[in-house]
Amino acid sequence: MILDRKTPPIFQEINNVNVIPAEELLLKNKLLLGYINAGTEKVLKIELIFDTGIIDSPSPAVAHATAYMLDKGTSKYSANELATKFDSLGAYIGAEVSYEKTILTVHALSRNVEEVIKLLLEVVTNVVFSEQELKTYVNNQRQKMKVNLERVSYVAKKRFPALIYGKDHPYAATTELEDYDELKLADIQAFYSTNFLTEQTRLQVAGDVNQGVLNLLMSSFGQLRLKAAIENEFLPSNLPEAKKLKIKKKNAVQCAIRIGKPLFNRSHPDYVKMQMVSTILGGYFGSRLMANIREDKGYTYGIGSAVVPFRNTGYFFLTTEVGVDVCEAALKEIYYEINRLQTEEVTDQELKLVKNYVLGSFLKSVDGPFAQMDKYQLVKDNRLNYTYFDDYIATVKSMTKEDVIHLSNSYLVIDSLSELVVG
Amino acid sequence: MIQYEKFSLENGLKVLVHTDKTTPIVAFNLLYDVGARDENEERTGFAHLFEHLMFGGSENIPNFDGPLQEVGGENNAFTSNDITNYYITLPKQNIETAFWLESDRMKSLAFTDKSLEVQRSVVIEEFKQRYLNQPYGDVWLLLRPLAYSRHPYKWATIGKEVKHIEEATMDDVKAFFYRHYRPNNAILSVAGDVTKVQIETLAKKWFGDIPAGEKLVRALPKEPEQLLERSLTVERDVPSDALYKAYHICSRTDENYYVVDLISDILSRGDSSRLYQRIIKEQGLCSNVNAYITGDMDEGLFVLTATANDGVSLEQIELALLNEIELIIEQGVTQEELQKVKNKMESAQAFGNTSVLNKAMGLAIAELIKDADLINQEKELYAQVTGEQLQTYAKRIFKPTNCSTLYYKSKK
């Protein structure tokens, strides 16, 4: 029998995705511990999540420096001693800050977990911020930023939030080179002492989490002294009118393009469907923008779009880098594709494809204990519950052709989009 | 321990299967034993351009990505100097779609002029985006021809120059395909909630009728021993001066590979490493310093890189780096230091194994290097490395005559 290579094999649609809810323990000091015991390797990921980030800080430079310095020395150990201890245990420690939170993460081998937890507790209880560490940090960051400012894509990413939100908006805050000259250790200490280790702090652990690990975490982190949380009220400010901005960069061989506008957070009724619209436009390899601007015209190596949610707001953007000679042509095609979404119905075939693609990505995004833990974090960060994911799947499946036209006409009106070109 | 099973089809396709029942996702990794090192010097960048063309439709399937996305899958690929690797992740119930798609493009590509024309432009934009329009983006375009005089590692995967990509013809494309993209030149690795029987049935069904190609024996010019120190100074529009020093080292299959990998870790893995502590923290010379090995299949490079702080000369930094090298050669490393980097290695491997895609890819690459089982042996191979071996090997490679230095200066 000759093999039929033209007809695709029969496939099954994804009907349900098993999101395993994390279990929770409330420690005696009110610290909430979320945990997932799963996975095949003898490893764990422990995260301490502080409910404070760039929007709560006096400046993004302070928020970033504080996060960087969280594991750079305690009253007992110098930065080097700490790093040597974690490294010797085969553990990785690091902190990251975003607009809304700061996360201190440790990756550890099960066989060393007891010592790692002890050390992590030392870091959290006895952190010391030193001038010497700040000096190293400032120097390295300044150099790094100077290099980054030579990149058109970096400049576009850095300047875009202020364009769509207005420069004084909390989600438009960004660090300038001069800010490093102003950075004071006292500001970092003050930010840390008021905003960290509040009752909103959470602990998460995923991987090889047996009862022994839980006991260790309860007895050690249960002793942390937590202060009452300060709720920062989010005051929506007036958003500026959409505008076009061109930032010149001499000798650039490509220009970076960013186009977009403020939208909404995950709780908005149109959030999931707008994500679908963005996926159709530029959210995957076969998207409209990729098909036209990369695969048909060859103007770019890549182009994409996304809806980014924050706790209180969100935004839509699309981004690409194209040859300077085809910048105008690329812009024309981008707006052509947005217009096409607003005026032509998507085919059943395309809509079905995007739905399946989105559900497949979702399935992949819950693969393994660390990915499952990210879902728990999403629920906690956004003050949602696990039914969010069932709703998500149902909403994806219920999306119609009319929805695409309606939403792209509601939220992607071309005159409402700001445009930034760097190059 | 990654359990796996292995079999071959009659046409020479090697297949590896790893069962992991805990995940709803299957990883399907197809490695072709062809990279930029197999290119003609007058036609560089071809292996990578070809990777792009593999997405331009095949004999029976006009579009590769659409049908995969439709079943909830994702894919990507990369080209290195040694290999071209294609990978797919998709829901386990739809695994057959991966076999259908990958086997059709191995059987025969569509070879349309449009696809060639567009992908040439896309790759030229990639060349600009990654190598020309980035500060320090051309470092490897400069360092490779400095360090290598004969071996094809002297050109980068993207190619020596844009012109080679512009000049690629359809005849070149076809010849390259039928020479290198044959089942006997490929390794398929599948990881996820699958069984050997299931994968064997699917592999025979979809790949079984693809004819084997000519058996290829790689005979690349060997890089002669470097006898004289080499250096190059360039000026560019960048904010800081930077230094790059490249030393010739062993191949990926050599027993010293594990030794030299740990030397680079001692120097620069993590904040407690020697270079970070001394050159950045204590001496304040650099904002960034790194030591790593290229890990190539043929004899590769040990690379030291550093970005100067304002007011610090590259000569000062070079002295400081050479001093650290000298310390290893003269005094070796401590037991604690050695144990530390071994533990970090163990941890990195264990975390790598938490993803089915990493496992599938790791198995295929191990099979290419020597044997898939290498993936399970490496922990022990690293554990066995001694301080004496480190010191001896450091003495062997860190000689001025074995080094190529690039002084990358800021035009200010």
PDB file of C-alpha atoms in Angstrom, chain B residues 227-396:
ATOM      1  CA  LEU B 227      53.149  28.435  16.459  1.00  0.00           C
ATOM      2  CA  LEU B 228      53.008  32.211  16.646  1.00  0.00           C
ATOM      3  CA  GLU B 229      50.977  34.583  18.767  1.00  0.00           C
ATOM      4  CA  ARG B 230      48.299  36.361  16.708  1.00  0.00           C
ATOM      5  CA  SER B 231      46.480  39.588  17.322  1.00  0.00           C
ATOM      6  CA  LEU B 232      44.146  42.022  15.636  1.00  0.00           C
ATOM      7  CA  THR B 233      43.109  45.510  16.690  1.00  0.00           C
ATOM      8  CA  VAL B 234      39.912  47.120  15.431  1.00  0.00           C
ATOM      9  CA  GLU B 235      38.128  50.358  16.206  1.00  0.00           C
ATOM     10  CA  ARG B 236      34.360  50.485  16.318  1.00  0.00           C
ATOM     11  CA  ASP B 237      31.553  52.737  17.372  1.00  0.00           C
ATOM     12  CA  VAL B 238      31.055  51.091  20.790  1.00  0.00           C
ATOM     13  CA  PRO B 239      30.968  52.578  24.290  1.00  0.00           C
ATOM     14  CA  SER B 240      33.797  50.545  25.867  1.00  0.00           C
ATOM     15  CA  ASP B 241      36.977  48.749  24.860  1.00  0.00           C
ATOM     16  CA  ALA B 242      36.771  44.983  24.927  1.00  0.00           C
ATOM     17  CA  LEU B 243      39.279  42.148  24.868  1.00  0.00           C
ATOM     18  CA  TYR B 244      38.919  38.654  23.429  1.00  0.00           C
ATOM     19  CA  LYS B 245      41.550  35.930  23.798  1.00  0.00           C
ATOM     20  CA  ALA B 246      41.051  32.562  22.115  1.00  0.00           C
ATOM     21  CA  TYR B 247      43.193  29.464  22.818  1.00  0.00           C
ATOM     22  CA  HIS B 248      42.997  26.231  20.820  1.00  0.00           C
ATOM     23  CA  ILE B 249      41.669  23.288  22.819  1.00  0.00           C
ATOM     24  CA  CYS B 250      40.614  19.674  22.269  1.00  0.00           C
ATOM     25  CA  SER B 251      37.517  18.381  20.501  1.00  0.00           C
ATOM     26  CA  ARG B 252      34.210  17.477  22.151  1.00  0.00           C
ATOM     27  CA  THR B 253      35.100  13.784  21.992  1.00  0.00           C
ATOM     28  CA  ASP B 254      38.453  14.136  23.724  1.00  0.00           C
ATOM     29  CA  GLU B 255      38.769  13.021  27.367  1.00  0.00           C
ATOM     30  CA  ASN B 256      40.224  16.435  28.202  1.00  0.00           C
ATOM     31  CA  TYR B 257      36.958  18.092  27.208  1.00  0.00           C
ATOM     32  CA  TYR B 258      35.650  17.661  30.767  1.00  0.00           C
ATOM     33  CA  VAL B 259      38.901  18.996  32.187  1.00  0.00           C
ATOM     34  CA  VAL B 260      38.890  22.157  30.127  1.00  0.00           C
ATOM     35  CA  ASP B 261      35.179  22.727  30.700  1.00  0.00           C
ATOM     36  CA  LEU B 262      35.844  22.771  34.443  1.00  0.00           C
ATOM     37  CA  ILE B 263      38.791  25.151  33.992  1.00  0.00           C
ATOM     38  CA  SER B 264      36.417  27.648  32.406  1.00  0.00           C
ATOM     39  CA  ASP B 265      33.953  27.136  35.278  1.00  0.00           C
ATOM     40  CA  ILE B 266      36.612  27.732  37.915  1.00  0.00           C
ATOM     41  CA  LEU B 267      37.474  30.965  36.175  1.00  0.00           C
ATOM     42  CA  SER B 268      34.023  32.313  35.563  1.00  0.00           C
ATOM     43  CA  ARG B 269      30.985  30.301  36.617  1.00  0.00           C
ATOM     44  CA  GLY B 270      28.993  32.231  39.174  1.00  0.00           C
ATOM     45  CA  ASP B 271      29.740  35.175  41.428  1.00  0.00           C
ATOM     46  CA  SER B 272      32.266  33.232  43.499  1.00  0.00           C
ATOM     47  CA  SER B 273      34.415  32.452  40.456  1.00  0.00           C
ATOM     48  CA  ARG B 274      37.992  33.699  40.264  1.00  0.00           C
ATOM     49  CA  LEU B 275      37.637  36.203  37.450  1.00  0.00           C
ATOM     50  CA  TYR B 276      34.486  37.795  38.860  1.00  0.00           C
ATOM     51  CA  GLN B 277      35.937  38.077  42.339  1.00  0.00           C
ATOM     52  CA  ARG B 278      39.374  39.370  41.420  1.00  0.00           C
ATOM     53  CA  ILE B 279      39.007  41.300  38.188  1.00  0.00           C
ATOM     54  CA  ILE B 280      35.588  42.847  38.701  1.00  0.00           C
ATOM     55  CA  LYS B 281      35.222  43.049  42.482  1.00  0.00           C
ATOM     56  CA  GLU B 282      38.767  43.404  43.823  1.00  0.00           C
ATOM     57  CA  GLN B 283      40.628  45.124  41.016  1.00  0.00           C
ATOM     58  CA  GLY B 284      37.668  46.953  39.493  1.00  0.00           C
ATOM     59  CA  LEU B 285      39.052  46.667  35.970  1.00  0.00           C
ATOM     60  CA  CYS B 286      36.029  45.412  34.062  1.00  0.00           C
ATOM     61  CA  SER B 287      32.265  45.586  33.992  1.00  0.00           C
ATOM     62  CA  ASN B 288      32.067  42.146  32.502  1.00  0.00           C
ATOM     63  CA  VAL B 289      34.437  39.200  32.296  1.00  0.00           C
ATOM     64  CA  ASN B 290      33.877  35.678  31.083  1.00  0.00           C
ATOM     65  CA  ALA B 291      35.650  32.421  30.272  1.00  0.00           C
ATOM     66  CA  TYR B 292      34.038  29.676  28.253  1.00  0.00           C
ATOM     67  CA  ILE B 293      34.731  26.915  25.780  1.00  0.00           C
ATOM     68  CA  THR B 294      33.074  26.649  22.391  1.00  0.00           C
ATOM     69  CA  GLY B 295      32.441  22.907  22.862  1.00  0.00           C
ATOM     70  CA  ASP B 296      32.792  22.171  19.161  1.00  0.00           C
ATOM     71  CA  MET B 297      32.910  18.653  17.740  1.00  0.00           C
ATOM     72  CA  ASP B 298      36.336  19.279  16.200  1.00  0.00           C
ATOM     73  CA  GLU B 299      39.147  21.045  18.047  1.00  0.00           C
ATOM     74  CA  GLY B 300      37.571  24.149  19.561  1.00  0.00           C
ATOM     75  CA  LEU B 301      38.484  27.266  21.478  1.00  0.00           C
ATOM     76  CA  PHE B 302      38.806  28.438  25.044  1.00  0.00           C
ATOM     77  CA  VAL B 303      37.701  32.067  25.062  1.00  0.00           C
ATOM     78  CA  LEU B 304      38.364  34.814  27.577  1.00  0.00           C
ATOM     79  CA  THR B 305      36.349  38.013  27.159  1.00  0.00           C
ATOM     80  CA  ALA B 306      36.370  41.243  29.137  1.00  0.00           C
ATOM     81  CA  THR B 307      34.789  44.687  28.794  1.00  0.00           C
ATOM     82  CA  ALA B 308      36.931  47.498  30.172  1.00  0.00           C
ATOM     83  CA  ASN B 309      35.836  50.057  32.696  1.00  0.00           C
ATOM     84  CA  ASP B 310      36.399  53.663  31.660  1.00  0.00           C
ATOM     85  CA  GLY B 311      40.018  54.651  32.095  1.00  0.00           C
ATOM     86  CA  VAL B 312      41.299  51.065  32.141  1.00  0.00           C
ATOM     87  CA  SER B 313      43.436  49.922  29.208  1.00  0.00           C
ATOM     88  CA  LEU B 314      43.088  46.586  27.463  1.00  0.00           C
ATOM     89  CA  GLU B 315      46.749  45.929  28.262  1.00  0.00           C
ATOM     90  CA  GLN B 316      46.028  46.211  32.003  1.00  0.00           C
ATOM     91  CA  ILE B 317      43.141  43.797  31.648  1.00  0.00           C
ATOM     92  CA  GLU B 318      45.180  41.401  29.608  1.00  0.00           C
ATOM     93  CA  LEU B 319      47.872  41.361  32.299  1.00  0.00           C
ATOM     94  CA  ALA B 320      45.268  40.670  34.967  1.00  0.00           C
ATOM     95  CA  LEU B 321      43.768  37.797  32.955  1.00  0.00           C
ATOM     96  CA  LEU B 322      47.183  36.312  32.242  1.00  0.00           C
ATOM     97  CA  ASN B 323      47.951  36.528  35.920  1.00  0.00           C
ATOM     98  CA  GLU B 324      44.899  34.406  36.719  1.00  0.00           C
ATOM     99  CA  ILE B 325      45.939  31.876  34.086  1.00  0.00           C
ATOM    100  CA  GLU B 326      49.422  31.828  35.580  1.00  0.00           C
ATOM    101  CA  LEU B 327      47.988  31.136  39.040  1.00  0.00           C
ATOM    102  CA  ILE B 328      46.175  28.052  37.758  1.00  0.00           C
ATOM    103  CA  ILE B 329      49.270  26.806  35.970  1.00  0.00           C
ATOM    104  CA  GLU B 330      51.560  27.437  38.970  1.00  0.00           C
ATOM    105  CA  GLN B 331      49.322  26.633  41.908  1.00  0.00           C
ATOM    106  CA  GLY B 332      46.419  24.648  40.501  1.00  0.00           C
ATOM    107  CA  VAL B 333      43.016  24.745  42.156  1.00  0.00           C
ATOM    108  CA  THR B 334      41.798  23.808  45.620  1.00  0.00           C
ATOM    109  CA  GLN B 335      39.725  20.705  46.312  1.00  0.00           C
ATOM    110  CA  GLU B 336      36.838  22.893  47.492  1.00  0.00           C
ATOM    111  CA  GLU B 337      36.889  24.893  44.294  1.00  0.00           C
ATOM    112  CA  LEU B 338      36.907  21.770  42.182  1.00  0.00           C
ATOM    113  CA  GLN B 339      34.073  20.203  44.150  1.00  0.00           C
ATOM    114  CA  LYS B 340      32.126  23.442  43.839  1.00  0.00           C
ATOM    115  CA  VAL B 341      32.195  23.519  40.041  1.00  0.00           C
ATOM    116  CA  LYS B 342      31.377  19.809  39.884  1.00  0.00           C
ATOM    117  CA  ASN B 343      28.323  20.385  42.068  1.00  0.00           C
ATOM    118  CA  LYS B 344      27.217  23.279  39.885  1.00  0.00           C
ATOM    119  CA  MET B 345      27.601  21.063  36.840  1.00  0.00           C
ATOM    120  CA  GLU B 346      25.527  18.316  38.454  1.00  0.00           C
ATOM    121  CA  SER B 347      22.837  20.799  39.324  1.00  0.00           C
ATOM    122  CA  ALA B 348      22.755  22.345  35.845  1.00  0.00           C
ATOM    123  CA  GLN B 349      22.359  18.889  34.317  1.00  0.00           C
ATOM    124  CA  ALA B 350      19.603  17.855  36.745  1.00  0.00           C
ATOM    125  CA  PHE B 351      17.625  21.037  36.035  1.00  0.00           C
ATOM    126  CA  GLY B 352      18.193  20.520  32.298  1.00  0.00           C
ATOM    127  CA  ASN B 353      16.569  17.119  32.607  1.00  0.00           C
ATOM    128  CA  THR B 354      13.324  18.607  33.885  1.00  0.00           C
ATOM    129  CA  SER B 355      12.286  19.327  30.288  1.00  0.00           C
ATOM    130  CA  VAL B 356      11.459  16.615  27.727  1.00  0.00           C
ATOM    131  CA  LEU B 357      12.785  18.800  24.947  1.00  0.00           C
ATOM    132  CA  ASN B 358      16.185  19.110  26.633  1.00  0.00           C
ATOM    133  CA  LYS B 359      16.245  15.358  27.162  1.00  0.00           C
ATOM    134  CA  ALA B 360      15.379  14.595  23.538  1.00  0.00           C
ATOM    135  CA  MET B 361      17.962  17.070  22.279  1.00  0.00           C
ATOM    136  CA  GLY B 362      20.600  15.887  24.745  1.00  0.00           C
ATOM    137  CA  LEU B 363      20.162  12.267  23.699  1.00  0.00           C
ATOM    138  CA  ALA B 364      20.485  13.072  19.992  1.00  0.00           C
ATOM    139  CA  ILE B 365      23.595  15.172  20.526  1.00  0.00           C
ATOM    140  CA  ALA B 366      25.180  12.531  22.795  1.00  0.00           C
ATOM    141  CA  GLU B 367      24.521   9.919  20.120  1.00  0.00           C
ATOM    142  CA  LEU B 368      26.250  12.114  17.566  1.00  0.00           C
ATOM    143  CA  ILE B 369      29.249  12.756  19.803  1.00  0.00           C
ATOM    144  CA  LYS B 370      29.755   9.117  20.676  1.00  0.00           C
ATOM    145  CA  ASP B 371      26.796   7.258  22.065  1.00  0.00           C
ATOM    146  CA  ALA B 372      23.464   8.282  23.554  1.00  0.00           C
ATOM    147  CA  ASP B 373      24.555   6.769  26.852  1.00  0.00           C
ATOM    148  CA  LEU B 374      27.099   9.549  27.191  1.00  0.00           C
ATOM    149  CA  ILE B 375      24.227  11.613  28.593  1.00  0.00           C
ATOM    150  CA  ASN B 376      24.244   9.348  31.646  1.00  0.00           C
ATOM    151  CA  GLN B 377      28.014   8.994  31.868  1.00  0.00           C
ATOM    152  CA  GLU B 378      28.916  12.666  31.880  1.00  0.00           C
ATOM    153  CA  LYS B 379      28.204  13.248  35.555  1.00  0.00           C
ATOM    154  CA  GLU B 380      30.811  10.612  36.349  1.00  0.00           C
ATOM    155  CA  LEU B 381      33.228  11.916  33.723  1.00  0.00           C
ATOM    156  CA  TYR B 382      33.116  15.344  35.342  1.00  0.00           C
ATOM    157  CA  ALA B 383      33.350  13.825  38.835  1.00  0.00           C
ATOM    158  CA  GLN B 384      36.547  12.001  37.935  1.00  0.00           C
ATOM    159  CA  VAL B 385      38.460  15.097  36.862  1.00  0.00           C
ATOM    160  CA  THR B 386      41.351  15.805  39.222  1.00  0.00           C
ATOM    161  CA  GLY B 387      43.141  19.004  40.153  1.00  0.00           C
ATOM    162  CA  GLU B 388      46.357  17.640  38.629  1.00  0.00           C
ATOM    163  CA  GLN B 389      44.630  17.078  35.279  1.00  0.00           C
ATOM    164  CA  LEU B 390      43.349  20.627  35.368  1.00  0.00           C
ATOM    165  CA  GLN B 391      46.778  22.037  36.050  1.00  0.00           C
ATOM    166  CA  THR B 392      48.454  19.883  33.409  1.00  0.00           C
ATOM    167  CA  TYR B 393      45.949  20.783  30.738  1.00  0.00           C
ATOM    168  CA  ALA B 394      46.064  24.467  31.628  1.00  0.00           C
ATOM    169  CA  LYS B 395      49.817  24.369  31.191  1.00  0.00           C
ATOM    170  CA  ARG B 396      49.347  22.801  27.789  1.00  0.00           C
TER     171      ARG B 396
END
